[in-house]
mmCIF file of C-alpha atoms in Angstrom:
data_model
loop_
_atom_site.group_PDB
_atom_site.id
_atom_site.type_symbol
_atom_site.label_atom_id
_atom_site.label_comp_id
_atom_site.label_asym_id
_atom_site.label_seq_id
_atom_site.Cartn_x
_atom_site.Cartn_y
_atom_site.Cartn_z
ATOM 1 C CA MET A 1 15.649 230.353 -77.665
ATOM 2 C CA ASN A 2 13.141 232.567 -75.852
ATOM 3 C CA SER A 3 9.513 231.827 -76.509
ATOM 4 C CA SER A 4 8.468 235.487 -76.303
ATOM 5 C CA LYS A 5 10.660 236.648 -79.197
ATOM 6 C CA THR A 6 7.656 237.051 -81.435
ATOM 7 C CA GLY A 7 5.494 238.731 -78.796
ATOM 8 C CA ALA A 8 7.691 241.516 -77.431
ATOM 9 C CA ASP A 9 5.525 243.990 -75.527
ATOM 10 C CA THR A 10 7.851 246.987 -75.453
ATOM 11 C CA SER A 11 11.151 248.197 -76.819
ATOM 12 C CA VAL A 12 12.705 246.891 -73.584
ATOM 13 C CA ASP A 13 11.399 243.400 -74.336
ATOM 14 C CA THR A 14 12.720 243.652 -77.882
ATOM 15 C CA TYR A 15 16.121 244.778 -76.590
ATOM 16 C CA MET A 16 16.188 241.976 -74.018
ATOM 17 C CA ASP A 17 15.380 239.436 -76.742
ATOM 18 C CA TYR A 18 18.228 240.851 -78.832
ATOM 19 C CA LEU A 19 20.689 240.669 -75.925
ATOM 20 C CA PHE A 20 19.669 237.129 -75.022
ATOM 21 C CA GLU A 21 20.184 236.063 -78.630
ATOM 22 C CA VAL A 22 23.542 237.805 -79.090
ATOM 23 C CA LEU A 23 24.883 236.598 -75.733
ATOM 24 C CA GLY A 24 23.518 233.097 -76.227
ATOM 25 C CA LEU A 25 21.447 233.229 -73.030
ATOM 26 C CA ASP A 26 18.515 230.901 -72.574
ATOM 27 C CA ILE A 27 16.240 232.783 -70.189
ATOM 28 C CA ARG A 28 13.235 230.850 -68.941
ATOM 29 C CA GLU A 29 9.892 232.543 -69.446
ATOM 30 C CA GLU A 30 9.214 232.568 -65.688
ATOM 31 C CA TRP A 31 12.450 234.571 -65.178
ATOM 32 C CA ARG A 32 11.710 237.284 -67.735
ATOM 33 C CA ALA A 33 9.695 239.549 -65.422
ATOM 34 C CA ASP A 34 12.489 239.562 -62.821
ATOM 35 C CA VAL A 35 15.183 240.103 -65.448
ATOM 36 C CA LYS A 36 13.162 242.982 -66.903
ATOM 37 C CA ARG A 37 12.597 244.490 -63.438
ATOM 38 C CA TYR A 38 16.342 244.458 -62.741
ATOM 39 C CA PHE A 39 17.082 245.818 -66.216
ATOM 40 C CA MET A 40 14.710 248.740 -65.615
ATOM 41 C CA LEU A 41 16.209 249.343 -62.164
ATOM 42 C CA SER A 42 19.680 249.456 -63.706
ATOM 43 C CA ALA A 43 18.486 251.827 -66.425
ATOM 44 C CA GLY A 44 17.068 254.137 -63.742
ATOM 45 C CA MET A 45 20.388 254.141 -61.899
ATOM 46 C CA ALA A 46 22.202 254.926 -65.130
ATOM 47 C CA LYS A 47 19.947 257.958 -65.706
ATOM 48 C CA VAL A 48 20.846 259.298 -62.260
ATOM 49 C CA LEU A 49 24.565 258.886 -62.957
ATOM 50 C CA GLU A 50 24.348 260.357 -66.440
ATOM 51 C CA ALA A 51 22.549 263.422 -65.061
ATOM 52 C CA HIS A 52 25.726 264.425 -63.203
ATOM 53 C CA PRO A 53 28.605 264.201 -65.654
ATOM 54 C CA LEU A 54 32.116 264.360 -64.290
ATOM 55 C CA GLU A 55 34.369 267.141 -65.398
ATOM 56 C CA MET A 56 37.621 266.060 -66.975
ATOM 57 C CA THR A 57 39.395 267.739 -64.062
ATOM 58 C CA GLU A 58 37.884 265.317 -61.510
ATOM 59 C CA ALA A 59 40.445 263.137 -59.768
ATOM 60 C CA LEU A 60 39.844 259.425 -59.973
ATOM 61 C CA ALA A 61 39.342 257.485 -56.772
ATOM 62 C CA PRO A 62 42.446 255.690 -55.545
ATOM 63 C CA VAL A 63 42.646 251.945 -55.960
ATOM 64 C CA PHE A 64 42.008 249.976 -52.792
ATOM 65 C CA HIS A 65 44.750 247.502 -51.904
ATOM 66 C CA PRO A 66 43.887 245.273 -48.910
#
């Protein structure tokens, strides 16, 4: 499926290979760097959000109805 499966550089590459396999995604080799960049950006955003946990007393935002 992905030609780099045997040459994963980091744990992120290994995880991406696993996800591509499980989800049945055929990611071209020339796309991998951009996919990895976005994956790392998303992981960074998740760390920021996880650093500020919500208390169970927080009210949920109302649902927007146009």
